[in-house]
């Protein structure tokens, strides 16, 4: 197949890790007989510097017409004035919103080769395989934001419509049915009106369309605890925007590093957006030591969800497994022993991909 992939490297380590994802995609294309073309576009802090806009209109336009969008990360200390009118993150939020990407899939899986490297006990993390669905275009991220003129009062509104809840819960439930058949919905219904709506609508969806699933609701504070005490109990988890943001960062300690976690953001139509869940890591940017696996695994998700190339996606995921089983490590997962740089890690994955039978 032919596919057009928009690459948005962004800031910090974004360009370094995205370059490796691109090389892996090129290797997958040549191995499986596809043709991918790549276009680079600015987003985030560098786009503010060069164009005064974290999401320049030509970038958005290119994303709309691409088959898939791969993004590195956005942000950095030089743009980190919380009072600033324009922030790098606004580019990412606008992109998600403009493309209608309401479902953010974040797989949290432990690798057997790395269970000793997790800050948590091996018995807890071994066998973790969670697919997180974070609602991405609503909730408190997109509700009314207000600061009074004297600056003494502010509010950010968390708002959900039943339609927004229904569509994300439906996707999560459908995924659970294809997996181990368990769905967990996270809310704060003991306090928040918006969560009571979330809980009611989620229950409706499950009762009406997915009564075959094992279904539970968990309060977000309790979920924060369960995630690090009994993570293997969860299969598919669905939550609103901010709860999902927080819980998936917490979840990243299970595999042992943020550098391993990929994500896919999907809407009902149009291209998906694929990005590592990690940030720009300004402290290590430009040093060639960042872990490219989250970006590479995001590229695999792009093949799976936007290009209908399941076999190719699995081949890349297997290659990553093989490389980790072989003991090849970037510094974030090396636990003090020898490690390779960003490019060598990319090359190791490519070699394993090409030599796979
Ligand atoms: C993420 C990030 C973003 C978010 C920021 C950069 C706006 O933390 O993708 O999880 O909060 O959604
Ligand atoms: Mn986050």
mmCIF file of C-alpha atoms and ligand atoms in Angstrom:
data_model
loop_
_atom_site.group_PDB
_atom_site.id
_atom_site.type_symbol
_atom_site.label_atom_id
_atom_site.label_comp_id
_atom_site.label_asym_id
_atom_site.label_seq_id
_atom_site.Cartn_x
_atom_site.Cartn_y
_atom_site.Cartn_z
ATOM 1 C CA UNK A 1 0.000 0.000 0.000
ATOM 2 C CA UNK A 2 0.930 3.643 -0.325
ATOM 3 C CA UNK A 3 0.581 5.986 2.604
ATOM 4 C CA UNK A 4 1.371 9.586 3.378
ATOM 5 C CA UNK A 5 2.649 10.118 6.876
ATOM 6 C CA UNK A 6 2.960 13.562 8.423
ATOM 7 C CA UNK A 7 5.873 13.827 10.844
ATOM 8 C CA UNK A 8 5.697 16.472 13.561
ATOM 9 C CA UNK A 9 8.971 16.190 15.495
ATOM 10 C CA UNK A 10 8.249 19.042 17.925
ATOM 11 C CA UNK A 11 10.736 20.001 20.630
ATOM 12 C CA UNK A 12 13.425 18.509 22.885
ATOM 13 C CA UNK A 13 13.987 14.811 22.217
ATOM 14 C CA UNK A 14 10.979 14.756 19.856
ATOM 15 C CA UNK A 15 13.055 15.010 16.647
ATOM 16 C CA UNK A 16 15.575 12.362 17.770
ATOM 17 C CA UNK A 17 13.028 9.722 18.680
ATOM 18 C CA UNK A 18 10.793 10.453 15.707
ATOM 19 C CA UNK A 19 13.706 9.971 13.333
ATOM 20 C CA UNK A 20 14.091 6.403 14.621
ATOM 21 C CA UNK A 21 10.358 5.789 14.247
ATOM 22 C CA UNK A 22 10.656 6.956 10.664
ATOM 23 C CA UNK A 23 13.572 4.626 9.967
ATOM 24 C CA UNK A 24 11.610 1.709 11.395
ATOM 25 C CA UNK A 25 8.624 2.580 9.217
ATOM 26 C CA UNK A 26 10.885 2.727 6.179
ATOM 27 C CA UNK A 27 12.307 -0.673 7.053
ATOM 28 C CA UNK A 28 8.816 -2.103 7.534
ATOM 29 C CA UNK A 29 7.734 -0.627 4.193
ATOM 30 C CA UNK A 30 10.642 -2.169 2.357
ATOM 31 C CA UNK A 31 10.279 -5.523 4.080
ATOM 32 C CA UNK A 32 6.547 -5.816 3.407
ATOM 33 C CA UNK A 33 6.457 -4.075 0.038
ATOM 34 C CA UNK A 34 4.731 -0.798 0.907
ATOM 35 C CA UNK A 35 5.562 2.738 0.016
ATOM 36 C CA UNK A 36 5.376 5.412 2.698
ATOM 37 C CA UNK A 37 6.105 9.048 2.031
ATOM 38 C CA UNK A 38 6.998 11.406 4.858
ATOM 39 C CA UNK A 39 6.507 15.122 5.268
ATOM 40 C CA UNK A 40 7.971 17.122 8.128
ATOM 41 C CA UNK A 41 5.971 19.922 9.748
ATOM 42 C CA UNK A 42 6.558 22.261 12.691
ATOM 43 C CA UNK A 43 4.521 22.097 15.892
ATOM 44 C CA UNK A 44 5.009 23.272 19.478
ATOM 45 C CA UNK A 45 7.688 25.589 20.846
ATOM 46 C CA UNK A 46 9.829 25.717 17.714
ATOM 47 C CA UNK A 47 6.731 26.673 15.730
ATOM 48 C CA UNK A 48 6.070 29.513 18.172
ATOM 49 C CA UNK A 49 9.630 30.748 17.648
ATOM 50 C CA UNK A 50 9.507 30.492 13.861
ATOM 51 C CA UNK A 51 5.876 31.275 13.069
ATOM 52 C CA UNK A 52 4.394 32.746 16.252
ATOM 53 C CA UNK A 53 1.911 29.853 16.312
ATOM 54 C CA UNK A 54 2.283 26.416 17.992
ATOM 55 C CA UNK A 55 0.102 24.893 15.264
ATOM 56 C CA UNK A 56 0.742 26.814 12.029
ATOM 57 C CA UNK A 57 -2.160 26.436 9.563
ATOM 58 C CA UNK A 58 -0.036 24.579 6.951
ATOM 59 C CA UNK A 59 0.805 21.957 9.605
ATOM 60 C CA UNK A 60 -2.852 21.423 10.435
ATOM 61 C CA UNK A 61 -3.766 21.247 6.756
ATOM 62 C CA UNK A 62 -1.053 18.664 6.074
ATOM 63 C CA UNK A 63 -2.274 16.576 9.009
ATOM 64 C CA UNK A 64 -5.864 16.646 7.792
ATOM 65 C CA UNK A 65 -4.903 15.167 4.450
ATOM 66 C CA UNK A 66 -2.306 12.670 5.700
ATOM 67 C CA UNK A 67 -3.065 9.003 6.327
ATOM 68 C CA UNK A 68 -1.443 9.157 9.746
ATOM 69 C CA UNK A 69 0.299 11.754 11.882
ATOM 70 C CA UNK A 70 3.345 10.932 13.995
ATOM 71 C CA UNK A 71 4.334 13.415 16.667
ATOM 72 C CA UNK A 72 7.451 13.542 18.876
ATOM 73 C CA UNK A 73 6.732 15.789 21.856
ATOM 74 C CA UNK A 74 6.153 19.487 22.510
ATOM 75 C CA UNK A 75 7.291 21.966 25.151
ATOM 76 C CA UNK A 76 10.413 23.007 26.995
ATOM 77 C CA UNK A 77 11.719 25.386 29.651
ATOM 78 C CA UNK A 78 12.208 28.282 27.241
ATOM 79 C CA UNK A 79 8.442 28.408 26.660
ATOM 80 C CA UNK A 80 7.470 27.489 30.189
ATOM 81 C CA UNK A 81 6.037 30.760 31.426
ATOM 82 C CA UNK A 82 2.616 29.704 32.799
ATOM 83 C CA UNK A 83 1.444 33.267 32.238
ATOM 84 C CA UNK A 84 2.361 33.214 28.552
ATOM 85 C CA UNK A 85 -0.514 33.761 26.125
ATOM 86 C CA UNK A 86 0.837 31.185 23.692
ATOM 87 C CA UNK A 87 2.220 27.860 24.893
ATOM 88 C CA UNK A 88 3.601 24.859 22.964
ATOM 89 C CA UNK A 89 0.968 22.552 24.491
ATOM 90 C CA UNK A 90 -1.756 24.623 22.823
ATOM 91 C CA UNK A 91 -0.527 23.296 19.483
ATOM 92 C CA UNK A 92 -1.039 19.715 20.556
ATOM 93 C CA UNK A 93 -4.424 20.377 22.152
ATOM 94 C CA UNK A 94 -5.598 22.247 19.048
ATOM 95 C CA UNK A 95 -4.425 19.427 16.809
ATOM 96 C CA UNK A 96 -6.340 16.830 18.837
ATOM 97 C CA UNK A 97 -9.449 18.981 18.852
ATOM 98 C CA UNK A 98 -9.299 19.993 15.185
ATOM 99 C CA UNK A 99 -8.852 16.407 14.037
ATOM 100 C CA UNK A 100 -11.654 15.208 16.340
ATOM 101 C CA UNK A 101 -9.379 12.714 18.104
ATOM 102 C CA UNK A 102 -11.532 11.972 21.105
ATOM 103 C CA UNK A 103 -10.116 8.554 21.949
ATOM 104 C CA UNK A 104 -6.586 8.296 23.282
ATOM 105 C CA UNK A 105 -5.403 4.684 23.500
ATOM 106 C CA UNK A 106 -2.490 4.121 25.839
ATOM 107 C CA UNK A 107 -1.316 0.534 26.193
ATOM 108 C CA UNK A 108 0.503 -0.150 29.459
ATOM 109 C CA UNK A 109 2.327 -3.447 29.164
ATOM 110 C CA UNK A 110 5.213 -4.828 31.122
ATOM 111 C CA UNK A 111 8.064 -6.572 29.352
ATOM 112 C CA UNK A 112 9.322 -9.741 30.988
ATOM 113 C CA UNK A 113 12.902 -8.727 30.204
ATOM 114 C CA UNK A 114 12.399 -5.521 32.186
ATOM 115 C CA UNK A 115 10.339 -6.572 35.212
ATOM 116 C CA UNK A 116 13.415 -6.328 37.402
ATOM 117 C CA UNK A 117 13.961 -2.741 36.311
ATOM 118 C CA UNK A 118 10.589 -1.463 37.473
ATOM 119 C CA UNK A 119 10.582 0.538 40.699
ATOM 120 C CA UNK A 120 7.770 -1.785 41.760
ATOM 121 C CA UNK A 121 8.146 -5.407 42.832
ATOM 122 C CA UNK A 122 8.469 -7.955 40.044
ATOM 123 C CA UNK A 123 5.424 -9.897 41.354
ATOM 124 C CA UNK A 124 3.295 -6.789 40.920
ATOM 125 C CA UNK A 125 4.335 -5.762 37.417
ATOM 126 C CA UNK A 126 4.841 -9.145 35.811
ATOM 127 C CA UNK A 127 2.055 -9.803 33.305
ATOM 128 C CA UNK A 128 0.583 -6.295 33.274
ATOM 129 C CA UNK A 129 -1.384 -5.693 30.078
ATOM 130 C CA UNK A 130 -3.751 -2.724 30.279
ATOM 131 C CA UNK A 131 -5.276 -0.774 27.429
ATOM 132 C CA UNK A 132 -6.193 2.679 28.670
ATOM 133 C CA UNK A 133 -8.826 4.761 26.873
ATOM 134 C CA UNK A 134 -8.500 8.408 27.818
ATOM 135 C CA UNK A 135 -11.156 10.801 26.544
ATOM 136 C CA UNK A 136 -9.137 13.465 24.742
ATOM 137 C CA UNK A 137 -11.218 16.339 23.384
ATOM 138 C CA UNK A 138 -13.494 17.194 26.299
ATOM 139 C CA UNK A 139 -13.597 17.494 30.053
ATOM 140 C CA UNK A 140 -11.679 20.048 32.057
ATOM 141 C CA UNK A 141 -9.097 20.516 29.289
ATOM 142 C CA UNK A 142 -11.679 22.088 27.040
ATOM 143 C CA UNK A 143 -14.254 23.562 29.439
ATOM 144 C CA UNK A 144 -14.515 27.241 30.271
ATOM 145 C CA UNK A 145 -11.299 28.786 31.604
ATOM 146 C CA UNK A 146 -11.653 32.004 33.545
ATOM 147 C CA UNK A 147 -9.523 34.331 35.618
ATOM 148 C CA UNK A 148 -11.036 37.426 37.200
ATOM 149 C CA UNK A 149 -9.580 40.752 36.123
ATOM 150 C CA UNK A 150 -7.753 41.273 39.426
ATOM 151 C CA UNK A 151 -6.353 37.751 39.251
ATOM 152 C CA UNK A 152 -7.760 36.713 42.618
ATOM 153 C CA UNK A 153 -10.116 34.028 41.318
ATOM 154 C CA UNK A 154 -9.955 31.419 38.586
ATOM 155 C CA UNK A 155 -11.941 28.466 37.394
ATOM 156 C CA UNK A 156 -11.641 25.632 34.909
ATOM 157 C CA UNK A 157 -14.832 23.807 34.119
ATOM 158 C CA UNK A 158 -15.119 20.039 33.738
ATOM 159 C CA UNK A 159 -17.974 19.368 31.384
ATOM 160 C CA UNK A 160 -19.113 16.244 29.520
ATOM 161 C CA UNK A 161 -22.125 15.586 27.357
ATOM 162 C CA UNK A 162 -23.686 12.152 27.242
ATOM 163 C CA UNK A 163 -22.680 11.926 23.582
ATOM 164 C CA UNK A 164 -19.010 12.434 24.455
ATOM 165 C CA UNK A 165 -19.150 9.796 27.169
ATOM 166 C CA UNK A 166 -21.063 7.315 25.043
ATOM 167 C CA UNK A 167 -18.661 7.312 22.126
ATOM 168 C CA UNK A 168 -15.496 6.783 24.173
ATOM 169 C CA UNK A 169 -17.078 4.119 26.378
ATOM 170 C CA UNK A 170 -18.326 2.334 23.273
ATOM 171 C CA UNK A 171 -14.837 2.199 21.783
ATOM 172 C CA UNK A 172 -13.326 1.028 25.048
ATOM 173 C CA UNK A 173 -15.990 -1.641 25.489
ATOM 174 C CA UNK A 174 -15.513 -2.895 21.942
ATOM 175 C CA UNK A 175 -11.781 -3.188 22.605
ATOM 176 C CA UNK A 176 -12.432 -5.068 25.858
ATOM 177 C CA UNK A 177 -14.558 -7.563 23.971
ATOM 178 C CA UNK A 178 -11.613 -8.288 21.663
ATOM 179 C CA UNK A 179 -9.272 -8.650 24.629
ATOM 180 C CA UNK A 180 -9.972 -10.280 27.997
ATOM 181 C CA UNK A 181 -13.537 -9.041 28.310
ATOM 182 C CA UNK A 182 -13.142 -6.738 31.278
ATOM 183 C CA UNK A 183 -13.938 -3.023 31.340
ATOM 184 C CA UNK A 184 -13.223 -0.600 34.175
ATOM 185 C CA UNK A 185 -14.649 2.916 34.123
ATOM 186 C CA UNK A 186 -12.949 5.506 36.313
ATOM 187 C CA UNK A 187 -14.712 8.556 37.719
ATOM 188 C CA UNK A 188 -15.234 10.645 40.851
ATOM 189 C CA UNK A 189 -18.980 10.152 41.101
ATOM 190 C CA UNK A 190 -19.017 10.479 44.886
ATOM 191 C CA UNK A 191 -18.220 14.188 44.474
ATOM 192 C CA UNK A 192 -18.613 15.454 40.918
ATOM 193 C CA UNK A 193 -21.865 15.935 39.056
ATOM 194 C CA UNK A 194 -20.029 15.470 35.779
ATOM 195 C CA UNK A 195 -18.826 12.076 37.003
ATOM 196 C CA UNK A 196 -22.344 11.042 37.914
ATOM 197 C CA UNK A 197 -23.335 11.686 34.314
ATOM 198 C CA UNK A 198 -20.251 9.764 33.163
ATOM 199 C CA UNK A 199 -21.165 6.790 35.358
ATOM 200 C CA UNK A 200 -24.812 6.737 34.294
ATOM 201 C CA UNK A 201 -24.053 6.918 30.570
ATOM 202 C CA UNK A 202 -21.243 4.359 30.796
ATOM 203 C CA UNK A 203 -23.599 1.938 32.557
ATOM 204 C CA UNK A 204 -26.236 2.481 29.858
ATOM 205 C CA UNK A 205 -23.775 1.695 27.088
ATOM 206 C CA UNK A 206 -22.609 -1.472 28.812
ATOM 207 C CA UNK A 207 -26.113 -2.688 29.689
ATOM 208 C CA UNK A 208 -27.521 -2.001 26.245
ATOM 209 C CA UNK A 209 -24.649 -3.135 24.038
ATOM 210 C CA UNK A 210 -21.957 -4.902 26.029
ATOM 211 C CA UNK A 211 -23.666 -6.935 28.732
ATOM 212 C CA UNK A 212 -21.278 -9.801 27.996
ATOM 213 C CA UNK A 213 -18.400 -7.837 29.540
ATOM 214 C CA UNK A 214 -17.249 -7.956 33.109
ATOM 215 C CA UNK A 215 -17.847 -4.333 34.084
ATOM 216 C CA UNK A 216 -16.822 -2.312 37.129
ATOM 217 C CA UNK A 217 -16.597 1.322 38.165
ATOM 218 C CA UNK A 218 -13.716 2.579 40.295
ATOM 219 C CA UNK A 219 -13.212 5.986 41.880
ATOM 220 C CA UNK A 220 -10.155 7.755 40.541
ATOM 221 C CA UNK A 221 -8.359 8.031 43.877
ATOM 222 C CA UNK A 222 -8.777 4.321 44.511
ATOM 223 C CA UNK A 223 -7.696 3.601 40.955
ATOM 224 C CA UNK A 224 -4.443 5.478 41.563
ATOM 225 C CA UNK A 225 -3.761 2.986 44.325
ATOM 226 C CA UNK A 226 -4.945 -0.170 42.520
ATOM 227 C CA UNK A 227 -2.783 0.677 39.524
ATOM 228 C CA UNK A 228 0.384 0.171 41.539
ATOM 229 C CA UNK A 229 -0.846 -2.530 43.921
ATOM 230 C CA UNK A 230 -2.784 -4.897 41.625
ATOM 231 C CA UNK A 231 -2.342 -3.730 38.034
ATOM 232 C CA UNK A 232 -2.789 -7.197 36.542
ATOM 233 C CA UNK A 233 -6.464 -7.075 37.546
ATOM 234 C CA UNK A 234 -7.184 -4.570 34.780
ATOM 235 C CA UNK A 235 -7.822 -5.117 31.092
ATOM 236 C CA UNK A 236 -9.428 -2.078 29.461
ATOM 237 C CA UNK A 237 -9.778 1.093 31.520
ATOM 238 C CA UNK A 238 -11.761 4.132 30.380
ATOM 239 C CA UNK A 239 -11.748 7.602 31.915
ATOM 240 C CA UNK A 240 -12.157 11.300 31.267
ATOM 241 C CA UNK A 241 -9.397 13.521 29.983
ATOM 242 C CA UNK A 242 -7.583 14.684 33.107
ATOM 243 C CA UNK A 243 -7.995 11.487 35.136
ATOM 244 C CA UNK A 244 -6.566 9.590 32.162
ATOM 245 C CA UNK A 245 -3.660 12.000 31.826
ATOM 246 C CA UNK A 246 -2.667 11.464 35.438
ATOM 247 C CA UNK A 247 -3.300 7.724 35.663
ATOM 248 C CA UNK A 248 -1.347 6.906 32.510
ATOM 249 C CA UNK A 249 1.725 8.776 33.732
ATOM 250 C CA UNK A 250 1.413 6.765 36.909
ATOM 251 C CA UNK A 251 0.957 3.619 34.829
ATOM 252 C CA UNK A 252 4.226 4.264 33.032
ATOM 253 C CA UNK A 253 6.163 3.211 36.125
ATOM 254 C CA UNK A 254 4.835 -0.329 35.644
ATOM 255 C CA UNK A 255 6.889 -1.149 32.531
ATOM 256 C CA UNK A 256 9.700 0.829 34.103
ATOM 257 C CA UNK A 257 10.102 3.862 31.875
ATOM 258 C CA UNK A 258 8.060 6.535 30.155
ATOM 259 C CA UNK A 259 10.350 5.828 27.218
ATOM 260 C CA UNK A 260 8.371 2.682 26.431
ATOM 261 C CA UNK A 261 4.822 3.967 26.270
ATOM 262 C CA UNK A 262 3.129 4.659 22.957
ATOM 263 C CA UNK A 263 -0.252 6.159 22.229
ATOM 264 C CA UNK A 264 -2.811 6.470 19.496
ATOM 265 C CA UNK A 265 -5.414 9.220 19.284
ATOM 266 C CA UNK A 266 -8.379 8.357 17.129
ATOM 267 C CA UNK A 267 -11.590 9.940 15.926
ATOM 268 C CA UNK A 268 -14.489 8.589 13.917
ATOM 269 C CA UNK A 269 -12.859 9.516 10.629
ATOM 270 C CA UNK A 270 -9.670 10.992 9.260
ATOM 271 C CA UNK A 271 -6.095 10.285 10.264
ATOM 272 C CA UNK A 272 -5.024 9.190 13.714
ATOM 273 C CA UNK A 273 -2.313 10.922 15.713
ATOM 274 C CA UNK A 274 0.429 8.762 17.178
ATOM 275 C CA UNK A 275 2.801 9.948 19.855
ATOM 276 C CA UNK A 276 4.853 8.706 22.782
ATOM 277 C CA UNK A 277 3.258 9.603 26.097
ATOM 278 C CA UNK A 278 6.573 10.986 27.334
ATOM 279 C CA UNK A 279 7.509 14.644 27.089
ATOM 280 C CA UNK A 280 10.420 16.489 25.535
ATOM 281 C CA UNK A 281 12.989 15.586 28.252
ATOM 282 C CA UNK A 282 14.927 18.871 27.816
ATOM 283 C CA UNK A 283 17.665 17.656 30.174
ATOM 284 C CA UNK A 284 18.774 14.971 27.710
ATOM 285 C CA UNK A 285 17.698 16.546 24.414
ATOM 286 C CA UNK A 286 20.314 16.545 21.676
ATOM 287 C CA UNK A 287 22.569 14.055 23.449
ATOM 288 C CA UNK A 288 21.505 11.004 21.471
ATOM 289 C CA UNK A 289 20.576 8.969 24.535
ATOM 290 C CA UNK A 290 16.777 9.166 24.551
ATOM 291 C CA UNK A 291 14.811 5.941 24.289
ATOM 292 C CA UNK A 292 13.140 5.811 20.853
ATOM 293 C CA UNK A 293 10.985 2.754 21.645
ATOM 294 C CA UNK A 294 7.867 4.741 22.620
ATOM 295 C CA UNK A 295 8.038 6.550 19.284
ATOM 296 C CA UNK A 296 8.728 3.300 17.424
ATOM 297 C CA UNK A 297 5.811 1.583 19.153
ATOM 298 C CA UNK A 298 3.642 4.585 18.285
ATOM 299 C CA UNK A 299 4.590 4.043 14.650
ATOM 300 C CA UNK A 300 3.460 0.423 15.032
ATOM 301 C CA UNK A 301 0.124 1.675 16.368
ATOM 302 C CA UNK A 302 -0.129 3.962 13.330
ATOM 303 C CA UNK A 303 0.236 0.972 11.036
ATOM 304 C CA UNK A 304 -2.376 -0.944 13.024
ATOM 305 C CA UNK A 305 -5.032 1.729 13.466
ATOM 306 C CA UNK A 306 -4.624 4.083 10.496
ATOM 307 C CA UNK A 307 -3.015 1.997 7.750
ATOM 308 C CA UNK A 308 -4.707 -1.373 8.389
ATOM 309 C CA UNK A 309 -1.289 -3.048 8.504
ATOM 310 C CA UNK A 310 -1.766 -5.368 11.487
ATOM 311 C CA UNK A 311 0.890 -7.883 10.475
ATOM 312 C CA UNK A 312 3.441 -5.094 10.047
ATOM 313 C CA UNK A 313 2.520 -3.562 13.403
ATOM 314 C CA UNK A 314 3.004 -6.904 15.111
ATOM 315 C CA UNK A 315 6.331 -7.392 13.359
ATOM 316 C CA UNK A 316 7.594 -4.108 14.801
ATOM 317 C CA UNK A 317 6.283 -4.994 18.264
ATOM 318 C CA UNK A 318 7.976 -8.391 18.049
ATOM 319 C CA UNK A 319 11.202 -6.719 16.988
ATOM 320 C CA UNK A 320 11.053 -4.485 20.068
ATOM 321 C CA UNK A 321 10.476 -7.562 22.240
ATOM 322 C CA UNK A 322 13.399 -9.365 20.686
ATOM 323 C CA UNK A 323 15.708 -6.417 21.219
ATOM 324 C CA UNK A 324 14.712 -6.133 24.876
ATOM 325 C CA UNK A 325 15.066 -9.896 25.360
ATOM 326 C CA UNK A 326 18.570 -9.604 23.887
ATOM 327 C CA UNK A 327 19.427 -7.172 26.666
ATOM 328 C CA UNK A 328 19.815 -4.083 24.504
ATOM 329 C CA UNK A 329 18.996 -1.055 26.636
ATOM 330 C CA UNK A 330 18.886 2.694 26.459
ATOM 331 C CA UNK A 331 20.000 4.479 29.604
ATOM 332 C CA UNK A 332 16.480 4.894 31.065
ATOM 333 C CA UNK A 333 15.991 1.109 31.238
ATOM 334 C CA UNK A 334 19.613 0.028 31.743
ATOM 335 C CA UNK A 335 19.438 -0.091 35.556
ATOM 336 C CA UNK A 336 23.069 0.947 35.777
ATOM 337 C CA UNK A 337 24.470 -1.536 33.261
ATOM 338 C CA UNK A 338 25.692 -0.925 29.707
ATOM 339 C CA UNK A 339 23.463 0.940 27.318
ATOM 340 C CA UNK A 340 23.210 2.118 23.728
ATOM 341 C CA UNK A 341 22.153 5.448 22.254
ATOM 342 C CA UNK A 342 18.989 6.458 20.420
ATOM 343 C CA UNK A 343 20.216 5.619 16.921
ATOM 344 C CA UNK A 344 21.707 2.270 17.915
ATOM 345 C CA UNK A 345 18.465 1.278 19.586
ATOM 346 C CA UNK A 346 16.609 2.181 16.384
ATOM 347 C CA UNK A 347 19.100 0.161 14.356
ATOM 348 C CA UNK A 348 18.709 -2.837 16.661
ATOM 349 C CA UNK A 349 14.943 -2.809 16.136
ATOM 350 C CA UNK A 350 15.393 -2.502 12.382
ATOM 351 C CA UNK A 351 17.838 -5.363 12.285
ATOM 352 C CA UNK A 352 15.505 -7.564 14.254
ATOM 353 C CA UNK A 353 12.584 -6.547 12.030
ATOM 354 C CA UNK A 354 14.452 -7.382 8.856
ATOM 355 C CA UNK A 355 15.755 -10.690 10.122
ATOM 356 C CA UNK A 356 12.459 -11.887 11.587
ATOM 357 C CA UNK A 357 10.993 -14.861 9.893
HETATM 358 C C1 LIG B 1 -0.059 14.166 27.383
HETATM 359 C C2 LIG B 1 0.548 15.481 27.783
HETATM 360 C C3 LIG B 1 -0.367 16.591 27.296
HETATM 361 C C4 LIG B 1 -1.710 16.422 27.982
HETATM 362 C C5 LIG B 1 0.172 18.007 27.496
HETATM 363 C C6 LIG B 1 1.531 18.175 26.869
HETATM 364 C C7 LIG B 1 -0.795 19.038 26.979
HETATM 365 O O1 LIG B 1 0.753 15.533 29.156
HETATM 366 O O2 LIG B 1 -0.194 13.919 26.175
HETATM 367 O O3 LIG B 1 -0.396 13.368 28.259
HETATM 368 O O4 LIG B 1 -1.890 16.831 29.132
HETATM 369 O O5 LIG B 1 -2.609 15.856 27.355
HETATM 370 MN MN1 LIG B 2 0.282 13.683 30.178
#
